[in-house]
Coordinates of C-alpha atoms in Angstrom, one line a residue:
Chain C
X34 CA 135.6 -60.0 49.4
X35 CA 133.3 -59.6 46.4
X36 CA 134.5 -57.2 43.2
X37 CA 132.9 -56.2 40.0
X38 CA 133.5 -58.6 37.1
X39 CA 135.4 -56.4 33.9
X40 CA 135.9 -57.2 30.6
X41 CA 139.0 -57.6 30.5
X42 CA 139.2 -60.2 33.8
X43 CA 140.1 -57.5 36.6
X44 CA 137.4 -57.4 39.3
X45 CA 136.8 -53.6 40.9
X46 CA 136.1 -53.0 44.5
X47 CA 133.9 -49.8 43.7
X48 CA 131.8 -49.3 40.5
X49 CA 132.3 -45.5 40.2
X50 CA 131.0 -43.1 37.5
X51 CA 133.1 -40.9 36.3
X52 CA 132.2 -37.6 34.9
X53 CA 135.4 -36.4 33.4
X54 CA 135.8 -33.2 31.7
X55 CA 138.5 -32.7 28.6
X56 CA 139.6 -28.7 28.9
X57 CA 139.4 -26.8 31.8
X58 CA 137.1 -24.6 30.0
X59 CA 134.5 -27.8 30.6
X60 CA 135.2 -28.0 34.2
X61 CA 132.3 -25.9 35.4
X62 CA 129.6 -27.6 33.8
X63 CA 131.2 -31.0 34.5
X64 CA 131.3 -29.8 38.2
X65 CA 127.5 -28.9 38.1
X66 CA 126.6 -32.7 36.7
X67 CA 128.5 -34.1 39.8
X68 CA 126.8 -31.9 42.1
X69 CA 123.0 -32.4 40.7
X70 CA 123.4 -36.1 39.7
X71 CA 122.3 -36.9 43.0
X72 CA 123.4 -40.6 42.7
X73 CA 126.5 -42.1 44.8
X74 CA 129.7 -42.6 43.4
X75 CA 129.6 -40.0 40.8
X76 CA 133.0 -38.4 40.8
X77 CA 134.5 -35.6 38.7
X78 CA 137.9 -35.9 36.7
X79 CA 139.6 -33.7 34.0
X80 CA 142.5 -32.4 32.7
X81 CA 143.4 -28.8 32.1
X82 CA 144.8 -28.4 29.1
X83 CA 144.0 -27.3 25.3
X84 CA 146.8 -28.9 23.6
X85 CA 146.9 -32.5 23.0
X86 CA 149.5 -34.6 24.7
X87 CA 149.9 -38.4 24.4
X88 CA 150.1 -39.2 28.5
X89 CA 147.4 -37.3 29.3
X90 CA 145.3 -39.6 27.1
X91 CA 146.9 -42.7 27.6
X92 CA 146.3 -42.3 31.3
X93 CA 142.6 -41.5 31.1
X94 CA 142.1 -44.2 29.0
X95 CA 143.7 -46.7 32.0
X96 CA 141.6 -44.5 34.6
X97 CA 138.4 -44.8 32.4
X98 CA 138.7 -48.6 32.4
X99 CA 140.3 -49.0 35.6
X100 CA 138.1 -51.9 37.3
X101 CA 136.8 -49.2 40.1
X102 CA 135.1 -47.5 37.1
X103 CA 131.7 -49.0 35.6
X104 CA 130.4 -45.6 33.1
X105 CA 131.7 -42.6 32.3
X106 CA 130.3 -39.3 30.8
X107 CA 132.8 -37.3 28.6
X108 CA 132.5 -33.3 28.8
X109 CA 134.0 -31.5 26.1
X110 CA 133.4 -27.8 25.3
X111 CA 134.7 -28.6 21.9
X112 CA 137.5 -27.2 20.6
X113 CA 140.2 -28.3 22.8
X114 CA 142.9 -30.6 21.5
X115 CA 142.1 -33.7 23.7
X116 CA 140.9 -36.7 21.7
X117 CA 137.5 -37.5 22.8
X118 CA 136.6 -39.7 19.9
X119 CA 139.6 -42.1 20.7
X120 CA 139.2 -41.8 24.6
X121 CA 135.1 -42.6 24.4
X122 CA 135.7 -45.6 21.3
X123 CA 138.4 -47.2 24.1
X124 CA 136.0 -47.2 26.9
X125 CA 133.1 -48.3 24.4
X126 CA 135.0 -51.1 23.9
X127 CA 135.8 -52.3 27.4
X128 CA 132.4 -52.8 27.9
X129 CA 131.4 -50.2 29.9
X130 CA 128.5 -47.2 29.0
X131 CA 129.9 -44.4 27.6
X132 CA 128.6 -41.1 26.2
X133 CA 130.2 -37.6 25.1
X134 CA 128.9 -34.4 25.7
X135 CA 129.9 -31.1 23.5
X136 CA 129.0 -28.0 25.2
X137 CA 129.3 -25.9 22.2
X138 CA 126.8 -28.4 20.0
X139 CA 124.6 -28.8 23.4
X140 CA 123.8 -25.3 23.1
X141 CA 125.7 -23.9 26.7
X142 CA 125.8 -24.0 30.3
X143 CA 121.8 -24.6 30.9
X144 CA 121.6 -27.6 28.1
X145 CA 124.4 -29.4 28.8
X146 CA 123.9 -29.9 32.5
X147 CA 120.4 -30.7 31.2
X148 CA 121.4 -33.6 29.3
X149 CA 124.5 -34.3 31.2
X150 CA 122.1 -35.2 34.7
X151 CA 119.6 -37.6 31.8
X152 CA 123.1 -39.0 31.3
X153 CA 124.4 -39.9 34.3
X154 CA 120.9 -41.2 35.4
X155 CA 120.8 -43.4 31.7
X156 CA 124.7 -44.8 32.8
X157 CA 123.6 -45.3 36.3
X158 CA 120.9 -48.0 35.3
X159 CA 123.4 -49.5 33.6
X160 CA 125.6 -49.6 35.9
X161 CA 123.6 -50.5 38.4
X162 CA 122.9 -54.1 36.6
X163 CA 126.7 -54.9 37.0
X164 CA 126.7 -57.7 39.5
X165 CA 129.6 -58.5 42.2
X166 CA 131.4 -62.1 42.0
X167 CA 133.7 -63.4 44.5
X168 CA 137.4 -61.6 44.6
X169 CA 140.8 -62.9 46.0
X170 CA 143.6 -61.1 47.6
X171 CA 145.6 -62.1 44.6
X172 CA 143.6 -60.1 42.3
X173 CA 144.6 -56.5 44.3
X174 CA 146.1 -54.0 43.3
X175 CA 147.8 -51.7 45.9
X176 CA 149.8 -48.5 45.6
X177 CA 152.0 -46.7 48.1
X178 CA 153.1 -42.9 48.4
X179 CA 153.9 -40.6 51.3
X180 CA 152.9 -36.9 51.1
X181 CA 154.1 -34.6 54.0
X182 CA 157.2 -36.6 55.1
X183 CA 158.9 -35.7 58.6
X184 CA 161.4 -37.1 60.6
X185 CA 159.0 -40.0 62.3
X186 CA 157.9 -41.3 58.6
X187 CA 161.0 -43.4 58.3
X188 CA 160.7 -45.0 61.4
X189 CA 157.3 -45.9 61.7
X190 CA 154.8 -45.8 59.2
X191 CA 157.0 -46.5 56.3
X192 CA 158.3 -49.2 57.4
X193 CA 155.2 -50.6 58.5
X194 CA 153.5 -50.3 55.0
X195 CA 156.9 -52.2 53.9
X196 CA 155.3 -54.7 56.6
X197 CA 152.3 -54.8 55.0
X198 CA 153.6 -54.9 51.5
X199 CA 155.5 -57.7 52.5
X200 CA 152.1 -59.5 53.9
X201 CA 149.6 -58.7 50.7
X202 CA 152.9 -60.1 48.3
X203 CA 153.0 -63.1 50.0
X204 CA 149.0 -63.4 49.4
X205 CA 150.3 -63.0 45.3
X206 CA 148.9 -59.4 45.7
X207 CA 150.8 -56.7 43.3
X208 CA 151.9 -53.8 45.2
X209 CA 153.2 -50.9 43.6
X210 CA 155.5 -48.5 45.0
X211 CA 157.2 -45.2 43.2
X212 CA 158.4 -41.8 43.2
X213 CA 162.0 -42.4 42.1
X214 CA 163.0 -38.7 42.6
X215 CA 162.2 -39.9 46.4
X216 CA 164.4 -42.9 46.2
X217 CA 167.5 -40.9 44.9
X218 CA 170.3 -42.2 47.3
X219 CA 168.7 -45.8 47.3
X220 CA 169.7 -46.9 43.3
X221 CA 172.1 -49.9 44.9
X222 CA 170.1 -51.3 47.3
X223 CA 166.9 -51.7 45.3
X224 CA 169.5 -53.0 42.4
X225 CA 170.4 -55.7 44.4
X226 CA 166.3 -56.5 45.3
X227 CA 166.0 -56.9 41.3
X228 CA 165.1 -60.2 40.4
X229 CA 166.9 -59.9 36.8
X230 CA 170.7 -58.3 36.4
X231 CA 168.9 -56.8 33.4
X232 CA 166.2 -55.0 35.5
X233 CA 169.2 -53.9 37.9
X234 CA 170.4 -51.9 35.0
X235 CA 166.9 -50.7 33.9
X236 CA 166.3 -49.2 37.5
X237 CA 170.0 -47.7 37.6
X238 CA 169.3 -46.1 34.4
X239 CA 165.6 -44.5 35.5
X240 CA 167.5 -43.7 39.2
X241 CA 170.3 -41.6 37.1
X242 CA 167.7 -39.9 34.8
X243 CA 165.2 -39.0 38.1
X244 CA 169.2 -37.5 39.7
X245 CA 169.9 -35.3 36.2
X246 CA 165.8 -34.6 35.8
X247 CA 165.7 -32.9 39.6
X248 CA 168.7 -31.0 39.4
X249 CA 167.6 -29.4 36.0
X250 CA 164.7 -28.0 37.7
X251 CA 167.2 -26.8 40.8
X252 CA 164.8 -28.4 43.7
X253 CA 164.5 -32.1 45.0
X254 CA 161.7 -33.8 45.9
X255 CA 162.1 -32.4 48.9
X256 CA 159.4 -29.8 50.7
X257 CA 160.3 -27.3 53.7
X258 CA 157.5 -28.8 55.9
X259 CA 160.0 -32.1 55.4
X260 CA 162.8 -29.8 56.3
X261 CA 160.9 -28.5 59.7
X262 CA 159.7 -31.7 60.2
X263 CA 163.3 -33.0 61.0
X264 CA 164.6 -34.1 57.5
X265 CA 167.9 -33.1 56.7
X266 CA 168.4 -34.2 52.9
X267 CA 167.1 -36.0 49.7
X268 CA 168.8 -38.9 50.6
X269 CA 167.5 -39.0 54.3
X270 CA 164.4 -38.9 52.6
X271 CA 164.9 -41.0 50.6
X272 CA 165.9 -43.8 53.0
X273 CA 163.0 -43.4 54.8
X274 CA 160.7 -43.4 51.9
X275 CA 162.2 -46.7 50.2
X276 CA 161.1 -48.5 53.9
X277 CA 157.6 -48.0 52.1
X278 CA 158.5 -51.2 49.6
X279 CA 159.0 -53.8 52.5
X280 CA 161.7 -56.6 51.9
X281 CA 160.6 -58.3 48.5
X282 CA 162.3 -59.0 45.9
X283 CA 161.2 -56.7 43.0
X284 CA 159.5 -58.0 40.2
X285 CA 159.4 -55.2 37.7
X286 CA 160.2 -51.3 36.5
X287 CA 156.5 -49.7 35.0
X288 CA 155.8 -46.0 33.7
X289 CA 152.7 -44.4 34.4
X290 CA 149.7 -46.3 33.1
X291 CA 151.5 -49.7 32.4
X292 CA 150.1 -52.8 34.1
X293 CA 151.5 -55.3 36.2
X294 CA 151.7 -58.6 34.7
X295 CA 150.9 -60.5 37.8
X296 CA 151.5 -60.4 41.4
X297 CA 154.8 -59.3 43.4
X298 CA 156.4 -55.9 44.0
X299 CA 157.0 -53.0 41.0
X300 CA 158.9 -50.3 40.9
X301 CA 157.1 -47.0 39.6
X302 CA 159.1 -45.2 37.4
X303 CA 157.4 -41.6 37.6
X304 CA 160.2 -38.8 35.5
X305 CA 159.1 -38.1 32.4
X306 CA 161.8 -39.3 29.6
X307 CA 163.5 -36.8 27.4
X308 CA 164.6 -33.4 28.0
X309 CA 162.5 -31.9 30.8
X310 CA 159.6 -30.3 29.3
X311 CA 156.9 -29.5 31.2
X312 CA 158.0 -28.9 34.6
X313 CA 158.3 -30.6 37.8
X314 CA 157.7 -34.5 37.5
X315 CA 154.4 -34.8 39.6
X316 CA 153.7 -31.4 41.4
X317 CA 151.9 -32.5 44.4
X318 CA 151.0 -36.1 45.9
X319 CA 147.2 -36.6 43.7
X320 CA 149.5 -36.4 40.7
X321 CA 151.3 -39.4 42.3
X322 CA 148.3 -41.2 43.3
X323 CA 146.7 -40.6 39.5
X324 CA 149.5 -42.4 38.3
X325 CA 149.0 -45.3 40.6
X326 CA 145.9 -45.6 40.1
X327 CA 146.4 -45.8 36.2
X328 CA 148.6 -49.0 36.6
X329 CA 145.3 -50.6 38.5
X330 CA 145.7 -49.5 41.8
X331 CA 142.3 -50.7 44.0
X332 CA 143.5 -49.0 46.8
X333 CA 146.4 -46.6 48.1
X334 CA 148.5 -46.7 51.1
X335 CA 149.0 -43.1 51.9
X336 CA 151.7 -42.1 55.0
X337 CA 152.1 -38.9 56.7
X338 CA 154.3 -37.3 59.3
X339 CA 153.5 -33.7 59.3
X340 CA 149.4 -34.3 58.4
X341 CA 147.7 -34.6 54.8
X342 CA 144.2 -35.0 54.6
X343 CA 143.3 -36.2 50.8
X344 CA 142.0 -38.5 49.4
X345 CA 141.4 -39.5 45.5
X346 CA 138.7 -40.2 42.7
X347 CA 138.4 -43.8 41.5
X348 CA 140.4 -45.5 44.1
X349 CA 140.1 -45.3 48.2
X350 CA 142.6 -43.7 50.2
X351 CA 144.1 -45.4 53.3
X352 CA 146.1 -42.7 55.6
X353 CA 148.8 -43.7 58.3
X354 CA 149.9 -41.2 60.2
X355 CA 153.9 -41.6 61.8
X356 CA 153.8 -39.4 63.7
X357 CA 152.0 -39.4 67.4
X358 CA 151.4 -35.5 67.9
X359 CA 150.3 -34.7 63.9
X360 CA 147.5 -38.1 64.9
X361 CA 146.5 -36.3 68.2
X362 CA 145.9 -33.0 65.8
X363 CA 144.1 -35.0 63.0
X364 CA 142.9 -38.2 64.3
X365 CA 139.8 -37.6 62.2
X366 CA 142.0 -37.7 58.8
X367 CA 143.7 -40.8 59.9
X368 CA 143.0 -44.8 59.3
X369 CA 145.7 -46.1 61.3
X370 CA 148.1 -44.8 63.9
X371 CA 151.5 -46.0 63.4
X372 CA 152.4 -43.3 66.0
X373 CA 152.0 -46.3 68.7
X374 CA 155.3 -47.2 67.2
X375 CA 157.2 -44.2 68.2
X376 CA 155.4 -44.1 71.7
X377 CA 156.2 -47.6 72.4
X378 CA 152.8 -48.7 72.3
X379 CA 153.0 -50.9 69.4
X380 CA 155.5 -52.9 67.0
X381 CA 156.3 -52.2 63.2
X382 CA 154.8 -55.8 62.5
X383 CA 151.8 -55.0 64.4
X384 CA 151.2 -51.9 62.7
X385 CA 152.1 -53.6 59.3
X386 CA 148.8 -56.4 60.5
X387 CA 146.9 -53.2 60.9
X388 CA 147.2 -51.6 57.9
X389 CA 147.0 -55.2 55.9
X390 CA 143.8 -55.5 57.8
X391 CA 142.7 -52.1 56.7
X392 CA 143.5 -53.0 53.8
X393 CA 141.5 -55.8 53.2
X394 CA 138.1 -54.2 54.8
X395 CA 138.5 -51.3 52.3
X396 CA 139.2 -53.5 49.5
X397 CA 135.8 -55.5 50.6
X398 CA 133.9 -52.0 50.6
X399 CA 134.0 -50.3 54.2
X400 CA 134.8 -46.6 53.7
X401 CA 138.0 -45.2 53.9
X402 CA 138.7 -41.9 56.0
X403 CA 139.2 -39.9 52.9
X404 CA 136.6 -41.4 51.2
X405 CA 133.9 -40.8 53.9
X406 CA 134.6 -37.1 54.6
X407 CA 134.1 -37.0 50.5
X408 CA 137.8 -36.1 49.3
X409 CA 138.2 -37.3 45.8
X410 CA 141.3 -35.1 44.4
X411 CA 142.6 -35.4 41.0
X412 CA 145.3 -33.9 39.0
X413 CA 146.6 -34.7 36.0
X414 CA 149.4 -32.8 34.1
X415 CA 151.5 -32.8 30.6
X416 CA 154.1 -35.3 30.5
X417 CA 156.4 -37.7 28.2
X418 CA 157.4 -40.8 28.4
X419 CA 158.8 -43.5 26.3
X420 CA 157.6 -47.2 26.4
X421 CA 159.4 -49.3 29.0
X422 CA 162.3 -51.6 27.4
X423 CA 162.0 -55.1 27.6
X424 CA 164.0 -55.9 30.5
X425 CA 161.7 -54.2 32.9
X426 CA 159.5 -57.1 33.2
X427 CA 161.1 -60.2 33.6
X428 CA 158.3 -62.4 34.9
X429 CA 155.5 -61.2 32.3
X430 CA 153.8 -64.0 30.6
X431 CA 154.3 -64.7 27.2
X432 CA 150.7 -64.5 25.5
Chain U
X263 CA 154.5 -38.6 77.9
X264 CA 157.5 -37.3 80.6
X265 CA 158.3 -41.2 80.1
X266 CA 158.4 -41.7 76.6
X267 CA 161.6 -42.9 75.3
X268 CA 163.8 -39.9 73.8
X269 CA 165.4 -41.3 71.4
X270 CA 166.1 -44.2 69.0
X271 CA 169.2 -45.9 67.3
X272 CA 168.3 -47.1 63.7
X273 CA 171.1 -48.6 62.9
X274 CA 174.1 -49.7 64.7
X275 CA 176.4 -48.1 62.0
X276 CA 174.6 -45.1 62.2
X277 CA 176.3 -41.7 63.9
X278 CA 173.3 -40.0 64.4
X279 CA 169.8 -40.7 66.6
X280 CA 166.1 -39.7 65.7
X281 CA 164.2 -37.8 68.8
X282 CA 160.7 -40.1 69.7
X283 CA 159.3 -36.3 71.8
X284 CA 160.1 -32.8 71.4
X285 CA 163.7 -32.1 73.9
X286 CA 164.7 -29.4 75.4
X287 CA 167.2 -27.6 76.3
X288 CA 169.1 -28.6 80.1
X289 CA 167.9 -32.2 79.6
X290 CA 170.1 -35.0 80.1
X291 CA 170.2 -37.8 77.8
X292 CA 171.5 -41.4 77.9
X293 CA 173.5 -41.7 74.4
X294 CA 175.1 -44.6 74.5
X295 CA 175.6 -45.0 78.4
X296 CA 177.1 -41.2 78.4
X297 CA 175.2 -38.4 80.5
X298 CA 174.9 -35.7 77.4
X299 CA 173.1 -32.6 78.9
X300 CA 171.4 -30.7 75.6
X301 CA 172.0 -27.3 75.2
X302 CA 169.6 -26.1 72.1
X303 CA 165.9 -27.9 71.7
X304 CA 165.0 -30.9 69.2
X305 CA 162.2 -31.1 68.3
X306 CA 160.3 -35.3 67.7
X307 CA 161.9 -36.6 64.5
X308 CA 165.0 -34.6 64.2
X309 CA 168.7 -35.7 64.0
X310 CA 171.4 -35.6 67.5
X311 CA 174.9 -36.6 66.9
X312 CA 175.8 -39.7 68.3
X313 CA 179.7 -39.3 68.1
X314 CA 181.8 -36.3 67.9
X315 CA 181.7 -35.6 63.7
X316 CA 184.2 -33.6 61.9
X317 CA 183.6 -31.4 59.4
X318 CA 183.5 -33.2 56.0
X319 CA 182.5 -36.6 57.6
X320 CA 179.5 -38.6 56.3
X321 CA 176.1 -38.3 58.7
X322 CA 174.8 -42.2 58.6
X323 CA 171.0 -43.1 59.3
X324 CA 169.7 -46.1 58.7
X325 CA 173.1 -47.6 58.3
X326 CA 173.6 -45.6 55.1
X327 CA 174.8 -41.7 54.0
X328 CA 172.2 -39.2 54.0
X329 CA 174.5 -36.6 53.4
X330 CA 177.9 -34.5 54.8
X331 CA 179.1 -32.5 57.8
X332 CA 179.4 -29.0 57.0
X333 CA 180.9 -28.5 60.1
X334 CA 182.7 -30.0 63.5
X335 CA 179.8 -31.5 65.5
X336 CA 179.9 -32.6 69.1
X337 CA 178.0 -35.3 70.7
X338 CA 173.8 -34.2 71.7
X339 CA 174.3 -31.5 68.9
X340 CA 171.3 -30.9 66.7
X341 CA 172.3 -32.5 63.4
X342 CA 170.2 -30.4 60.4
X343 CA 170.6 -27.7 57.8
X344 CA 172.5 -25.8 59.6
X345 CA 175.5 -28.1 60.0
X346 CA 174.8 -30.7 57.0
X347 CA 174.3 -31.2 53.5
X348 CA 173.3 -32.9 50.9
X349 CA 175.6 -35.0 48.2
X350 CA 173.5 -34.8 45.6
X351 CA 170.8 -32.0 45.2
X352 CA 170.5 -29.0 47.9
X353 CA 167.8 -28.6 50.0
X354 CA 165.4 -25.5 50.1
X355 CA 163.1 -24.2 52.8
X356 CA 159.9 -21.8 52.0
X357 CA 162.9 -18.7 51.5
X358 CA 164.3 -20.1 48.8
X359 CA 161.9 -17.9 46.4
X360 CA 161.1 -14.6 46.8

């Protein structure tokens, strides 16, 4: 496995452009540069938004020098609140080539694609002379989610990616699973997986504030499709999704956009702090993978029961489908059939080889599903959050 | 398929069983070394009661609660909105708005 060298010592497994527009208003044009670059891995990111808000640009910056990223071109229409000055001097300083376009200086539509394509192509070269040195499996990154839950996710792909978690940890691999609002009903069995009492009492405290944070807003994390697809309850939902985390210890409690320290198995902690603000937590899965992906995610373990077919910008996309009559349906949208686990055709632990196998070969560059049928979603919403407190990483290095 | 294993236990605390194929109505079904014959259809995935359950009485998956009895269940019932709950946040299906 070879990975591009970074600045700041992470190696990426793709070297992606990214053409990322800062207001909705700049989408369009932004849109046009991706589609007329004509050069692979150019992909398109934004967020919405006017008004500035201090997430949003912390986790662009983390997605704009995530290792899988080698340029980026910055589309602004010009008034909008987003900080472009602070988001292009952090990736300036990573290294990597960087270069802002104002569609209200640029003169329009017309001029800004203009110079946006004599961009990309001026990045690309640049790019292009980033070399590949050898990477180990104890440089990964890997992130885990479901999305479309039904009644077979619990009992066979989830726990299978818990089997493959539990493989890539043992290789010093960081794994990274989350959604907390989809663990309520689990707070006192990962507090005793904790390696700290501290860190016990960090993840109580995030497991209560996901409880109060959901029932403010008067829904769980909980979708009818999960409802028709056999699932009962949050906490049945729950259960099945904390299989997704395998059987090690855990290592640490992160927010959105903080990075592990070093290899093992974190907790993401994904409910804004505060009063609730703006709305649902993450409101649908690409907001989940985003986040991810912003605390270094290479790659993402992706499970479904009742059939999803995304993918994501930046980082590849591994789907596992639980359940055997959704893979019949969507074979084509699926990287591994844990399916054969329900049928009788296959174990948990041999699924769990699969999908660390899969893994691997993505993480050494063979193409996703997702990523060859050309899904690259992205969302990326207003939230708060306050820094993590210092018991949430117990085995973090000293500098 | 006609062969595939109907159901599985998780956990040997737990009450309830998860479906491996879609059942039907007028089967019969093997729960633990009992003939049950089904009398409504459920579908791969969903919940059937492995004991009798009274109203009130935790449901148990995975060895732990996933929620409440809402009402007396007997055993090869479908276990599911309609007869459980929650104990901490309700559920909604797509008629919860509008």
């Amino acid at each position: 496995m070879q990975g591009y060298l970074r600045s700041d010592g992470r190696k990426g497994i793709r070297n992606q452009l990214l053409v990322v527009y800062l207001v909705e208003c700049a989408h369009h044009v932004a849109r046009l540069i991706v589609d007329q670059s004509g050069q692979a891995g150019v992909q398109l990111v934004g967020f919405p938004g006017c008004y500035p808000n201090a997430y949003a640009l912390r986790i662009m910056q983390r997605l704009c020098t995530h290792p899988n990223v080698g340029g980026v071109l910055l589309l602004s229409l010009g008034c909008e609140g987003f900080n472009r000055e602070e988001l292009e001097a952090t990736v300036r300083e990573s290294g990597r080539p960087v270069e802002t376009l104002v569609i209200q200086e640029c003169g329009g539509t017309r001029k800004t694609l203009a110079a946006g394509l004599a961009a990309t192509a001026r990045i690309g070269g640049r790019m292009a002379e980033q070399g590949r040195v050898d990477m180990a499996l104890d440089e990964l990154v890997v992130g885990t989610i479901c999305g479309g839950s039904d009644g077979t996710s619990g009992i066979s792909a989830n726990p299978a990616v818990g089997n493959s978690f539990n493989r890539l940890v043992a290789e010093g691999a960081t794994c990274i699973f989350e959604e907390t609002g989809e663990l309520i009903g689990c707070e006192h069995i990962m507090m005793e997986r904790a390696v700290t009492p501290e860190l016990a009492r960090q993840i109580e405290a995030v497991m209560d504030k996901a409880a109060n944070y959901y029932e403010t807003m008067g829904f769980g994390s909980f979708a009818p499709g999960n409802a028709e697809g056999g699932l009962t309850t949050q906490e049945e939902k729950s259960m099945g999704a904390y299989s997704k985390s395998g059987d090690s210890p855990i290592s640490g409690l992160i927010k959105p956009g903080d990075l592990p320290p070093r290899g093992g198995l974190y907790l993401l902690d994904i409910v804004p702090d505060g009063e609730p603000r703006f709305g649902f937590p993450n409101i649908s899965d690409n907001a989940e993978i985003v986040e991810l992906i912003a605390c270094g995610a290479h790659l993402i373990l992706f499970t479904t029961g009742r059939g999803s077919v995304v993918g994501s910008a930046i980082s590849p996309v591994i789907k596992i489908c639980a359940n055997p009559d959704t893979y019949r349906r969507m074979a084509d949208d699926m990287d591994v059939n844990a399916g054969a686990i329900i049928e009788g055709d296959a174990s948990v632990e041999q699924v769990g080889k699969d999908i660390f196998e899969r893994a691997r070969a993505v993480a050494a560059g063979a193409p996703s599903v997702s990523e060859a049928l050309g899904h690259q979603e992205f969302i990326l919403t207003y939230k708060t959050f306050e820094p993590i407190g210092p018991g949430c990483l117990p085995t973090a290095r000293v500098a | 398929m006609i062969n595939r294993k109907a159901h599985v236990l998780l956990h040997q605390k737990d009450n309830i069983l998860v479906s491996c194929r879609d059942l039907t109505p007028g089967e019969t079904l093997c729960i633990d070394h009992q003939p049950v014959v089904l009398t409504q259809m459920i579908p791969l995935g969903h919940k059937i009661a492995r004991r009798p359950l009274a109203k009130g009485e935790k449901i148990l998956k995975y060895g732990a609660s996933i929620g409440s009895a809402l009402a007396d269940i007997v055993v090869g019932e479908h276990v599911h909105l309609h007869n459980m709950k929650s104990d901490y946040i309700p559920s909604h299906t797509r008629k919860a708005v509008g």
